[in-house]
Amino acid sequence: MEKNGIPEGGHRKKLSASFVTGSIALVFLVIGYQTAVLVHRAAVAKILADRDCPDTVYVIDRSQAESVLSAGMTGRTEDSVVMLRKNAGHHPAVQQVRDSYRPAVENFAFNPNTVSVDDLVRLGFSRRQAEAIDNYRKKGGRFRRKSDFAESYVVADSVYRRLEPYIEIPLVDLNLADSAAFDALPGIGGYFAAKMTEYRRALGGSYSYREQLMDIWNFDREKYDGLSDLITIDSAYVRPYPLWTLPEDSLRMHPYIKYRSAAHGIVLFRENNPQSTWTVDALEKAGVISPEMAEKLSRCSIARPCGSVLE
């Protein structure tokens, strides 16, 4: 007799151990395959989404790319199925692929100390390279000369040659700069930055020529030569020194006069000679000032009593 398809006194037929093991292995295989597909799709999506200038160029199967794009990603597809490593010159498609993925490069005037990250990308740098330049600046780095920008590790020689005509680093105007701008000059530091500001004030509010910096104590020729190409003086911001109108006490504060006897002599000369004869050369010939003092004063911008500049 059978009961429910099982002979009386019989037993259910047990599944073989090999069948169970195979079934479990198949389940794990399916799960592993699905996981691999998901990981691969995520990687492809990343490649398609971020391709400023890839170190590794990937050309993926069109159908796989389209399946990723259909999920809302943006990107481009290629027909071939190959992975191309950086500098893989043996494959003829490498440069073509890199060029097709590289953003359009622009050339325009820029100051490497202030240009934005986005504009650096427009100039041809990758986002990572642009951020590296920005991080250097945020840490206090400064490009004083064009050659400083060339020495940055993210600026390739070919890129510098292309951009060099467009680099504009403003010179430091001795009559407009503050202590911080002076401090940023090579070989200056806080001490000399303060002295440069003080000396400008002593000269009457402005420098007349760049070499006046060497009149500052301990500011030697070597220090001057190290920054002379980085500084300038705009004549529009030079204040003519009122030599012919200042009182004696004010005159003696000027570093080229400084002695009470010289300041008193200038006042006496003004009181006893017509304005038409008021010149630095006349002061020297009259013995009011020394030849050394006259040489320095003659290079300064000096105002006439009426306000015009005495040449």
PDB file of C-alpha atoms in Angstrom:
ATOM      1  CA  MET A   1       0.000   0.000   0.000  1.00  0.00           C
ATOM      2  CA  GLU A   2       1.121   3.553  -0.708  1.00  0.00           C
ATOM      3  CA  LYS A   3       0.297   6.579   1.338  1.00  0.00           C
ATOM      4  CA  ASN A   4       0.762   9.962  -0.262  1.00  0.00           C
ATOM      5  CA  GLY A   5       2.952   8.395  -2.942  1.00  0.00           C
ATOM      6  CA  ILE A   6       5.262   6.795  -0.391  1.00  0.00           C
ATOM      7  CA  PRO A   7       5.338   3.055   0.035  1.00  0.00           C
ATOM      8  CA  GLU A   8       4.206   1.944   3.472  1.00  0.00           C
ATOM      9  CA  GLY A   9       7.151   1.364   5.633  1.00  0.00           C
ATOM     10  CA  GLY A  10       9.329   3.332   3.160  1.00  0.00           C
ATOM     11  CA  HIS A  11      11.329   6.583   3.490  1.00  0.00           C
ATOM     12  CA  ARG A  12      11.518   9.845   1.462  1.00  0.00           C
ATOM     13  CA  LYS A  13      14.342   9.857  -1.030  1.00  0.00           C
ATOM     14  CA  LYS A  14      17.060  12.163   0.330  1.00  0.00           C
ATOM     15  CA  LEU A  15      18.759  14.789  -1.908  1.00  0.00           C
ATOM     16  CA  SER A  16      22.340  13.945  -2.642  1.00  0.00           C
ATOM     17  CA  ALA A  17      25.064  16.015  -0.979  1.00  0.00           C
ATOM     18  CA  SER A  18      26.572  16.963  -4.332  1.00  0.00           C
ATOM     19  CA  PHE A  19      23.239  18.378  -5.524  1.00  0.00           C
ATOM     20  CA  VAL A  20      22.892  20.575  -2.423  1.00  0.00           C
ATOM     21  CA  THR A  21      26.476  21.811  -2.718  1.00  0.00           C
ATOM     22  CA  GLY A  22      26.026  22.606  -6.384  1.00  0.00           C
ATOM     23  CA  SER A  23      22.813  24.534  -5.732  1.00  0.00           C
ATOM     24  CA  ILE A  24      24.423  26.685  -3.063  1.00  0.00           C
ATOM     25  CA  ALA A  25      27.408  27.357  -5.323  1.00  0.00           C
ATOM     26  CA  LEU A  26      25.072  28.406  -8.129  1.00  0.00           C
ATOM     27  CA  VAL A  27      23.273  30.861  -5.828  1.00  0.00           C
ATOM     28  CA  PHE A  28      26.563  32.449  -4.753  1.00  0.00           C
ATOM     29  CA  LEU A  29      27.720  32.561  -8.365  1.00  0.00           C
ATOM     30  CA  VAL A  30      24.605  34.449  -9.428  1.00  0.00           C
ATOM     31  CA  ILE A  31      24.940  36.872  -6.510  1.00  0.00           C
ATOM     32  CA  GLY A  32      28.640  37.403  -7.263  1.00  0.00           C
ATOM     33  CA  TYR A  33      27.922  38.064 -10.929  1.00  0.00           C
ATOM     34  CA  GLN A  34      25.222  40.601 -10.124  1.00  0.00           C
ATOM     35  CA  THR A  35      27.543  42.332  -7.656  1.00  0.00           C
ATOM     36  CA  ALA A  36      30.324  42.475 -10.242  1.00  0.00           C
ATOM     37  CA  VAL A  37      27.944  43.979 -12.806  1.00  0.00           C
ATOM     38  CA  LEU A  38      26.840  46.661 -10.334  1.00  0.00           C
ATOM     39  CA  VAL A  39      30.446  47.515  -9.389  1.00  0.00           C
ATOM     40  CA  HIS A  40      31.424  47.667 -13.047  1.00  0.00           C
ATOM     41  CA  ARG A  41      28.523  49.947 -13.895  1.00  0.00           C
ATOM     42  CA  ALA A  42      29.432  52.249 -11.008  1.00  0.00           C
ATOM     43  CA  ALA A  43      33.030  52.405 -12.240  1.00  0.00           C
ATOM     44  CA  VAL A  44      31.911  53.168 -15.780  1.00  0.00           C
ATOM     45  CA  ALA A  45      29.607  55.880 -14.466  1.00  0.00           C
ATOM     46  CA  LYS A  46      32.528  57.463 -12.612  1.00  0.00           C
ATOM     47  CA  ILE A  47      34.684  57.389 -15.727  1.00  0.00           C
ATOM     48  CA  LEU A  48      31.978  58.998 -17.806  1.00  0.00           C
ATOM     49  CA  ALA A  49      31.213  61.627 -15.189  1.00  0.00           C
ATOM     50  CA  ASP A  50      34.770  62.793 -14.485  1.00  0.00           C
ATOM     51  CA  ARG A  51      37.087  63.031 -17.445  1.00  0.00           C
ATOM     52  CA  ASP A  52      38.910  66.369 -17.363  1.00  0.00           C
ATOM     53  CA  CYS A  53      42.127  64.798 -18.589  1.00  0.00           C
ATOM     54  CA  PRO A  54      42.216  61.118 -17.534  1.00  0.00           C
ATOM     55  CA  ASP A  55      45.501  59.468 -16.650  1.00  0.00           C
ATOM     56  CA  THR A  56      43.937  56.198 -17.744  1.00  0.00           C
ATOM     57  CA  VAL A  57      41.824  56.294 -20.887  1.00  0.00           C
ATOM     58  CA  TYR A  58      38.972  53.811 -21.086  1.00  0.00           C
ATOM     59  CA  VAL A  59      37.027  52.880 -24.185  1.00  0.00           C
ATOM     60  CA  ILE A  60      34.038  50.823 -23.075  1.00  0.00           C
ATOM     61  CA  ASP A  61      31.459  48.736 -24.892  1.00  0.00           C
ATOM     62  CA  ARG A  62      28.652  50.900 -26.348  1.00  0.00           C
ATOM     63  CA  SER A  63      25.844  48.760 -24.952  1.00  0.00           C
ATOM     64  CA  GLN A  64      27.283  48.931 -21.426  1.00  0.00           C
ATOM     65  CA  ALA A  65      27.783  52.665 -21.701  1.00  0.00           C
ATOM     66  CA  GLU A  66      24.248  53.179 -22.939  1.00  0.00           C
ATOM     67  CA  SER A  67      22.874  51.152 -20.042  1.00  0.00           C
ATOM     68  CA  VAL A  68      24.679  53.514 -17.659  1.00  0.00           C
ATOM     69  CA  LEU A  69      23.591  56.599 -19.564  1.00  0.00           C
ATOM     70  CA  SER A  70      19.978  55.443 -19.479  1.00  0.00           C
ATOM     71  CA  ALA A  71      20.148  55.676 -15.692  1.00  0.00           C
ATOM     72  CA  GLY A  72      20.613  59.433 -15.982  1.00  0.00           C
ATOM     73  CA  MET A  73      24.402  59.763 -16.304  1.00  0.00           C
ATOM     74  CA  THR A  74      26.031  61.916 -18.967  1.00  0.00           C
ATOM     75  CA  GLY A  75      28.979  60.847 -21.020  1.00  0.00           C
ATOM     76  CA  ARG A  76      30.180  59.532 -24.354  1.00  0.00           C
ATOM     77  CA  THR A  77      30.398  56.056 -25.853  1.00  0.00           C
ATOM     78  CA  GLU A  78      32.832  54.325 -28.160  1.00  0.00           C
ATOM     79  CA  ASP A  79      32.495  51.246 -30.336  1.00  0.00           C
ATOM     80  CA  SER A  80      35.620  49.338 -29.348  1.00  0.00           C
ATOM     81  CA  VAL A  81      36.162  47.390 -26.152  1.00  0.00           C
ATOM     82  CA  VAL A  82      39.670  48.091 -24.819  1.00  0.00           C
ATOM     83  CA  MET A  83      41.329  49.658 -21.780  1.00  0.00           C
ATOM     84  CA  LEU A  84      44.228  51.977 -22.611  1.00  0.00           C
ATOM     85  CA  ARG A  85      46.784  52.780 -19.905  1.00  0.00           C
ATOM     86  CA  LYS A  86      48.529  56.140 -19.565  1.00  0.00           C
ATOM     87  CA  ASN A  87      51.252  56.630 -22.192  1.00  0.00           C
ATOM     88  CA  ALA A  88      50.156  53.433 -23.928  1.00  0.00           C
ATOM     89  CA  GLY A  89      51.656  54.584 -27.202  1.00  0.00           C
ATOM     90  CA  HIS A  90      51.411  51.131 -28.724  1.00  0.00           C
ATOM     91  CA  HIS A  91      47.686  51.634 -29.264  1.00  0.00           C
ATOM     92  CA  PRO A  92      46.890  54.108 -32.088  1.00  0.00           C
ATOM     93  CA  ALA A  93      43.621  55.235 -30.483  1.00  0.00           C
ATOM     94  CA  VAL A  94      45.187  56.647 -27.298  1.00  0.00           C
ATOM     95  CA  GLN A  95      45.803  60.236 -28.427  1.00  0.00           C
ATOM     96  CA  GLN A  96      42.559  60.377 -30.341  1.00  0.00           C
ATOM     97  CA  VAL A  97      40.616  59.294 -27.278  1.00  0.00           C
ATOM     98  CA  ARG A  98      42.452  61.699 -24.953  1.00  0.00           C
ATOM     99  CA  ASP A  99      41.892  64.598 -27.334  1.00  0.00           C
ATOM    100  CA  SER A 100      38.189  63.810 -27.621  1.00  0.00           C
ATOM    101  CA  TYR A 101      37.808  63.833 -23.824  1.00  0.00           C
ATOM    102  CA  ARG A 102      39.920  66.952 -23.169  1.00  0.00           C
ATOM    103  CA  PRO A 103      37.983  70.207 -22.554  1.00  0.00           C
ATOM    104  CA  ALA A 104      38.579  73.117 -24.924  1.00  0.00           C
ATOM    105  CA  VAL A 105      41.631  75.167 -23.876  1.00  0.00           C
ATOM    106  CA  GLU A 106      41.521  78.969 -23.753  1.00  0.00           C
ATOM    107  CA  ASN A 107      44.276  81.571 -23.667  1.00  0.00           C
ATOM    108  CA  PHE A 108      43.701  84.848 -21.834  1.00  0.00           C
ATOM    109  CA  ALA A 109      45.585  87.243 -19.564  1.00  0.00           C
ATOM    110  CA  PHE A 110      45.728  86.138 -15.926  1.00  0.00           C
ATOM    111  CA  ASN A 111      47.532  86.756 -12.665  1.00  0.00           C
ATOM    112  CA  PRO A 112      48.562  83.376 -11.177  1.00  0.00           C
ATOM    113  CA  ASN A 113      48.243  84.852  -7.683  1.00  0.00           C
ATOM    114  CA  THR A 114      44.557  85.680  -8.057  1.00  0.00           C
ATOM    115  CA  VAL A 115      43.146  83.622 -10.949  1.00  0.00           C
ATOM    116  CA  SER A 116      40.237  81.400  -9.901  1.00  0.00           C
ATOM    117  CA  VAL A 117      40.213  77.606  -9.992  1.00  0.00           C
ATOM    118  CA  ASP A 118      37.559  77.643 -12.713  1.00  0.00           C
ATOM    119  CA  ASP A 119      39.651  79.958 -14.863  1.00  0.00           C
ATOM    120  CA  LEU A 120      42.711  77.746 -14.366  1.00  0.00           C
ATOM    121  CA  VAL A 121      40.638  74.876 -15.764  1.00  0.00           C
ATOM    122  CA  ARG A 122      39.720  77.086 -18.718  1.00  0.00           C
ATOM    123  CA  LEU A 123      43.429  77.673 -19.253  1.00  0.00           C
ATOM    124  CA  GLY A 124      43.936  73.937 -19.681  1.00  0.00           C
ATOM    125  CA  PHE A 125      44.680  72.619 -16.196  1.00  0.00           C
ATOM    126  CA  SER A 126      42.775  69.679 -14.788  1.00  0.00           C
ATOM    127  CA  ARG A 127      40.554  70.365 -11.799  1.00  0.00           C
ATOM    128  CA  ARG A 128      43.065  68.600  -9.545  1.00  0.00           C
ATOM    129  CA  GLN A 129      45.973  70.654 -10.898  1.00  0.00           C
ATOM    130  CA  ALA A 130      44.019  73.888 -10.492  1.00  0.00           C
ATOM    131  CA  GLU A 131      43.180  73.026  -6.890  1.00  0.00           C
ATOM    132  CA  ALA A 132      46.857  72.223  -6.209  1.00  0.00           C
ATOM    133  CA  ILE A 133      47.819  75.735  -7.381  1.00  0.00           C
ATOM    134  CA  ASP A 134      45.057  77.232  -5.238  1.00  0.00           C
ATOM    135  CA  ASN A 135      46.175  75.237  -2.165  1.00  0.00           C
ATOM    136  CA  TYR A 136      49.733  76.529  -2.655  1.00  0.00           C
ATOM    137  CA  ARG A 137      48.410  80.103  -2.572  1.00  0.00           C
ATOM    138  CA  LYS A 138      46.206  79.448   0.454  1.00  0.00           C
ATOM    139  CA  LYS A 139      49.272  78.252   2.370  1.00  0.00           C
ATOM    140  CA  GLY A 140      51.012  81.565   1.717  1.00  0.00           C
ATOM    141  CA  GLY A 141      52.713  80.712  -1.566  1.00  0.00           C
ATOM    142  CA  ARG A 142      53.162  83.525  -4.064  1.00  0.00           C
ATOM    143  CA  PHE A 143      54.308  83.745  -7.662  1.00  0.00           C
ATOM    144  CA  ARG A 144      56.542  86.818  -7.775  1.00  0.00           C
ATOM    145  CA  ARG A 145      57.849  86.252 -11.293  1.00  0.00           C
ATOM    146  CA  LYS A 146      56.638  84.344 -14.340  1.00  0.00           C
ATOM    147  CA  SER A 147      59.476  81.869 -13.789  1.00  0.00           C
ATOM    148  CA  ASP A 148      58.035  81.037 -10.344  1.00  0.00           C
ATOM    149  CA  PHE A 149      54.859  79.796 -12.023  1.00  0.00           C
ATOM    150  CA  ALA A 150      56.932  77.691 -14.409  1.00  0.00           C
ATOM    151  CA  GLU A 151      58.581  75.962 -11.456  1.00  0.00           C
ATOM    152  CA  SER A 152      55.259  74.721 -10.049  1.00  0.00           C
ATOM    153  CA  TYR A 153      55.204  70.925 -10.256  1.00  0.00           C
ATOM    154  CA  VAL A 154      51.761  70.905 -11.900  1.00  0.00           C
ATOM    155  CA  VAL A 155      52.781  73.276 -14.708  1.00  0.00           C
ATOM    156  CA  ALA A 156      54.251  71.306 -17.602  1.00  0.00           C
ATOM    157  CA  ASP A 157      56.929  72.968 -19.756  1.00  0.00           C
ATOM    158  CA  SER A 158      54.656  72.875 -22.801  1.00  0.00           C
ATOM    159  CA  VAL A 159      51.815  74.480 -20.847  1.00  0.00           C
ATOM    160  CA  TYR A 160      54.088  77.239 -19.547  1.00  0.00           C
ATOM    161  CA  ARG A 161      55.382  78.018 -23.033  1.00  0.00           C
ATOM    162  CA  ARG A 162      51.799  78.452 -24.217  1.00  0.00           C
ATOM    163  CA  LEU A 163      50.701  80.574 -21.236  1.00  0.00           C
ATOM    164  CA  GLU A 164      53.844  82.655 -20.660  1.00  0.00           C
ATOM    165  CA  PRO A 165      52.730  85.562 -22.916  1.00  0.00           C
ATOM    166  CA  TYR A 166      49.456  85.780 -20.964  1.00  0.00           C
ATOM    167  CA  ILE A 167      50.894  85.856 -17.430  1.00  0.00           C
ATOM    168  CA  GLU A 168      50.507  89.284 -15.839  1.00  0.00           C
ATOM    169  CA  ILE A 169      51.959  89.771 -12.365  1.00  0.00           C
ATOM    170  CA  PRO A 170      51.583  93.434 -11.311  1.00  0.00           C
ATOM    171  CA  LEU A 171      54.726  95.175 -10.117  1.00  0.00           C
ATOM    172  CA  VAL A 172      54.789  96.588  -6.595  1.00  0.00           C
ATOM    173  CA  ASP A 173      54.459 100.370  -6.724  1.00  0.00           C
ATOM    174  CA  LEU A 174      56.673 101.857  -4.037  1.00  0.00           C
ATOM    175  CA  ASN A 175      54.180 104.667  -3.433  1.00  0.00           C
ATOM    176  CA  LEU A 176      51.015 102.535  -3.294  1.00  0.00           C
ATOM    177  CA  ALA A 177      52.175  99.406  -1.482  1.00  0.00           C
ATOM    178  CA  ASP A 178      51.556  98.770   2.188  1.00  0.00           C
ATOM    179  CA  SER A 179      53.824  96.878   4.573  1.00  0.00           C
ATOM    180  CA  ALA A 180      52.260  93.535   3.601  1.00  0.00           C
ATOM    181  CA  ALA A 181      53.073  94.101  -0.092  1.00  0.00           C
ATOM    182  CA  PHE A 182      56.649  95.058   0.794  1.00  0.00           C
ATOM    183  CA  ASP A 183      56.933  92.030   3.073  1.00  0.00           C
ATOM    184  CA  ALA A 184      56.011  89.758   0.147  1.00  0.00           C
ATOM    185  CA  LEU A 185      59.036  90.921  -1.853  1.00  0.00           C
ATOM    186  CA  PRO A 186      62.047  88.553  -1.808  1.00  0.00           C
ATOM    187  CA  GLY A 187      64.601  89.245   0.920  1.00  0.00           C
ATOM    188  CA  ILE A 188      62.502  91.884   2.709  1.00  0.00           C
ATOM    189  CA  GLY A 189      60.552  90.531   5.662  1.00  0.00           C
ATOM    190  CA  GLY A 190      58.771  92.469   8.360  1.00  0.00           C
ATOM    191  CA  TYR A 191      61.722  94.617   9.452  1.00  0.00           C
ATOM    192  CA  PHE A 192      62.582  96.101   6.074  1.00  0.00           C
ATOM    193  CA  ALA A 193      58.911  96.330   5.094  1.00  0.00           C
ATOM    194  CA  ALA A 194      58.396  98.676   8.051  1.00  0.00           C
ATOM    195  CA  LYS A 195      61.556 100.642   7.187  1.00  0.00           C
ATOM    196  CA  MET A 196      60.446 101.071   3.566  1.00  0.00           C
ATOM    197  CA  THR A 197      57.145 102.511   4.742  1.00  0.00           C
ATOM    198  CA  GLU A 198      58.830 104.806   7.264  1.00  0.00           C
ATOM    199  CA  TYR A 199      61.364 106.067   4.734  1.00  0.00           C
ATOM    200  CA  ARG A 200      58.617 106.898   2.237  1.00  0.00           C
ATOM    201  CA  ARG A 201      56.948 108.997   4.908  1.00  0.00           C
ATOM    202  CA  ALA A 202      60.260 110.738   5.707  1.00  0.00           C
ATOM    203  CA  LEU A 203      60.754 111.625   2.039  1.00  0.00           C
ATOM    204  CA  GLY A 204      57.532 113.580   2.138  1.00  0.00           C
ATOM    205  CA  GLY A 205      55.062 110.825   1.295  1.00  0.00           C
ATOM    206  CA  SER A 206      56.537 109.260  -1.814  1.00  0.00           C
ATOM    207  CA  TYR A 207      59.627 107.853  -3.466  1.00  0.00           C
ATOM    208  CA  SER A 208      60.872 109.679  -6.551  1.00  0.00           C
ATOM    209  CA  TYR A 209      63.100 106.913  -7.888  1.00  0.00           C
ATOM    210  CA  ARG A 210      63.575 103.253  -7.026  1.00  0.00           C
ATOM    211  CA  GLU A 211      67.225 103.487  -5.953  1.00  0.00           C
ATOM    212  CA  GLN A 212      66.178 105.564  -2.946  1.00  0.00           C
ATOM    213  CA  LEU A 213      65.599 102.241  -1.210  1.00  0.00           C
ATOM    214  CA  MET A 214      69.363 101.882  -0.898  1.00  0.00           C
ATOM    215  CA  ASP A 215      69.418 104.961   1.326  1.00  0.00           C
ATOM    216  CA  ILE A 216      67.740 102.844   4.001  1.00  0.00           C
ATOM    217  CA  TRP A 217      70.253 101.569   6.512  1.00  0.00           C
ATOM    218  CA  ASN A 218      71.509  98.063   5.615  1.00  0.00           C
ATOM    219  CA  PHE A 219      69.502  98.009   2.371  1.00  0.00           C
ATOM    220  CA  ASP A 220      72.461  97.179   0.129  1.00  0.00           C
ATOM    221  CA  ARG A 221      72.886  96.706  -3.620  1.00  0.00           C
ATOM    222  CA  GLU A 222      72.472  92.933  -3.370  1.00  0.00           C
ATOM    223  CA  LYS A 223      69.096  93.302  -1.690  1.00  0.00           C
ATOM    224  CA  TYR A 224      68.031  95.905  -4.226  1.00  0.00           C
ATOM    225  CA  ASP A 225      69.092  93.802  -7.230  1.00  0.00           C
ATOM    226  CA  GLY A 226      67.086  90.894  -5.837  1.00  0.00           C
ATOM    227  CA  LEU A 227      63.819  92.805  -6.229  1.00  0.00           C
ATOM    228  CA  SER A 228      64.462  95.657  -8.671  1.00  0.00           C
ATOM    229  CA  ASP A 229      62.549  93.867 -11.453  1.00  0.00           C
ATOM    230  CA  LEU A 230      59.506  93.531  -9.181  1.00  0.00           C
ATOM    231  CA  ILE A 231      59.039  97.182  -8.196  1.00  0.00           C
ATOM    232  CA  THR A 232      57.987 100.325 -10.026  1.00  0.00           C
ATOM    233  CA  ILE A 233      57.046 103.974  -9.473  1.00  0.00           C
ATOM    234  CA  ASP A 234      54.069 105.458 -11.276  1.00  0.00           C
ATOM    235  CA  SER A 235      54.755 109.166 -11.752  1.00  0.00           C
ATOM    236  CA  ALA A 236      51.065 109.860 -11.203  1.00  0.00           C
ATOM    237  CA  TYR A 237      51.487 108.939  -7.539  1.00  0.00           C
ATOM    238  CA  VAL A 238      54.709 110.853  -6.846  1.00  0.00           C
ATOM    239  CA  ARG A 239      54.173 113.781  -4.469  1.00  0.00           C
ATOM    240  CA  PRO A 240      56.487 116.678  -5.362  1.00  0.00           C
ATOM    241  CA  TYR A 241      58.415 117.693  -2.260  1.00  0.00           C
ATOM    242  CA  PRO A 242      57.551 121.282  -1.128  1.00  0.00           C
ATOM    243  CA  LEU A 243      61.173 122.301  -0.603  1.00  0.00           C
ATOM    244  CA  TRP A 244      60.454 125.989  -1.182  1.00  0.00           C
ATOM    245  CA  THR A 245      57.502 126.351   1.170  1.00  0.00           C
ATOM    246  CA  LEU A 246      58.149 124.148   4.203  1.00  0.00           C
ATOM    247  CA  PRO A 247      59.274 125.758   7.482  1.00  0.00           C
ATOM    248  CA  GLU A 248      62.690 125.042   8.914  1.00  0.00           C
ATOM    249  CA  ASP A 249      61.582 122.410  11.425  1.00  0.00           C
ATOM    250  CA  SER A 250      59.862 120.386   8.679  1.00  0.00           C
ATOM    251  CA  LEU A 251      62.795 120.713   6.270  1.00  0.00           C
ATOM    252  CA  ARG A 252      65.221 119.147   8.710  1.00  0.00           C
ATOM    253  CA  MET A 253      63.052 116.015   8.875  1.00  0.00           C
ATOM    254  CA  HIS A 254      63.901 115.177   5.261  1.00  0.00           C
ATOM    255  CA  PRO A 255      66.692 112.526   5.124  1.00  0.00           C
ATOM    256  CA  TYR A 256      68.625 114.520   2.471  1.00  0.00           C
ATOM    257  CA  ILE A 257      68.601 117.711   4.556  1.00  0.00           C
ATOM    258  CA  LYS A 258      68.347 116.492   8.176  1.00  0.00           C
ATOM    259  CA  TYR A 259      70.803 119.053   9.626  1.00  0.00           C
ATOM    260  CA  ARG A 260      69.407 122.156  11.293  1.00  0.00           C
ATOM    261  CA  SER A 261      72.098 124.284   9.650  1.00  0.00           C
ATOM    262  CA  ALA A 262      71.077 123.113   6.171  1.00  0.00           C
ATOM    263  CA  ALA A 263      67.379 123.649   6.865  1.00  0.00           C
ATOM    264  CA  HIS A 264      68.089 127.132   8.257  1.00  0.00           C
ATOM    265  CA  GLY A 265      70.259 127.938   5.231  1.00  0.00           C
ATOM    266  CA  ILE A 266      67.454 126.996   2.795  1.00  0.00           C
ATOM    267  CA  VAL A 267      65.048 129.326   4.598  1.00  0.00           C
ATOM    268  CA  LEU A 268      67.578 132.186   4.498  1.00  0.00           C
ATOM    269  CA  PHE A 269      68.228 131.541   0.796  1.00  0.00           C
ATOM    270  CA  ARG A 270      64.489 131.772   0.057  1.00  0.00           C
ATOM    271  CA  GLU A 271      64.208 135.034   2.030  1.00  0.00           C
ATOM    272  CA  ASN A 272      67.124 136.717   0.283  1.00  0.00           C
ATOM    273  CA  ASN A 273      66.825 135.547  -3.342  1.00  0.00           C
ATOM    274  CA  PRO A 274      64.118 135.910  -5.993  1.00  0.00           C
ATOM    275  CA  GLN A 275      62.022 132.814  -6.807  1.00  0.00           C
ATOM    276  CA  SER A 276      63.502 132.657 -10.297  1.00  0.00           C
ATOM    277  CA  THR A 277      66.822 131.583  -8.753  1.00  0.00           C
ATOM    278  CA  TRP A 278      65.417 128.899  -6.449  1.00  0.00           C
ATOM    279  CA  THR A 279      67.080 125.696  -7.644  1.00  0.00           C
ATOM    280  CA  VAL A 280      68.930 122.843  -5.973  1.00  0.00           C
ATOM    281  CA  ASP A 281      72.001 123.752  -8.014  1.00  0.00           C
ATOM    282  CA  ALA A 282      71.850 127.324  -6.663  1.00  0.00           C
ATOM    283  CA  LEU A 283      71.644 126.008  -3.096  1.00  0.00           C
ATOM    284  CA  GLU A 284      74.823 123.973  -3.688  1.00  0.00           C
ATOM    285  CA  LYS A 285      76.700 126.892  -5.268  1.00  0.00           C
ATOM    286  CA  ALA A 286      75.702 129.106  -2.350  1.00  0.00           C
ATOM    287  CA  GLY A 287      77.184 126.546   0.042  1.00  0.00           C
ATOM    288  CA  VAL A 288      73.826 125.879   1.694  1.00  0.00           C
ATOM    289  CA  ILE A 289      73.884 122.139   1.002  1.00  0.00           C
ATOM    290  CA  SER A 290      76.688 119.683   0.262  1.00  0.00           C
ATOM    291  CA  PRO A 291      77.345 118.253  -3.232  1.00  0.00           C
ATOM    292  CA  GLU A 292      76.172 114.830  -2.000  1.00  0.00           C
ATOM    293  CA  MET A 293      72.931 116.295  -0.685  1.00  0.00           C
ATOM    294  CA  ALA A 294      72.452 118.278  -3.899  1.00  0.00           C
ATOM    295  CA  GLU A 295      72.927 115.174  -6.058  1.00  0.00           C
ATOM    296  CA  LYS A 296      70.185 113.298  -4.193  1.00  0.00           C
ATOM    297  CA  LEU A 297      67.776 116.229  -4.023  1.00  0.00           C
ATOM    298  CA  SER A 298      68.191 116.931  -7.733  1.00  0.00           C
ATOM    299  CA  ARG A 299      66.775 113.469  -8.528  1.00  0.00           C
ATOM    300  CA  CYS A 300      63.688 114.122  -6.413  1.00  0.00           C
ATOM    301  CA  SER A 301      60.465 115.622  -7.656  1.00  0.00           C
ATOM    302  CA  ILE A 302      60.344 119.116  -6.154  1.00  0.00           C
ATOM    303  CA  ALA A 303      57.369 121.474  -6.248  1.00  0.00           C
ATOM    304  CA  ARG A 304      57.585 125.187  -6.954  1.00  0.00           C
ATOM    305  CA  PRO A 305      55.718 127.545  -4.668  1.00  0.00           C
ATOM    306  CA  CYS A 306      52.966 127.829  -7.292  1.00  0.00           C
ATOM    307  CA  GLY A 307      52.599 124.023  -7.371  1.00  0.00           C
ATOM    308  CA  SER A 308      54.393 123.249 -10.628  1.00  0.00           C
ATOM    309  CA  VAL A 309      57.237 120.756 -10.603  1.00  0.00           C
ATOM    310  CA  LEU A 310      60.767 122.109 -10.689  1.00  0.00           C
ATOM    311  CA  GLU A 311      62.813 120.091 -13.188  1.00  0.00           C
TER     312      GLU A 311
END
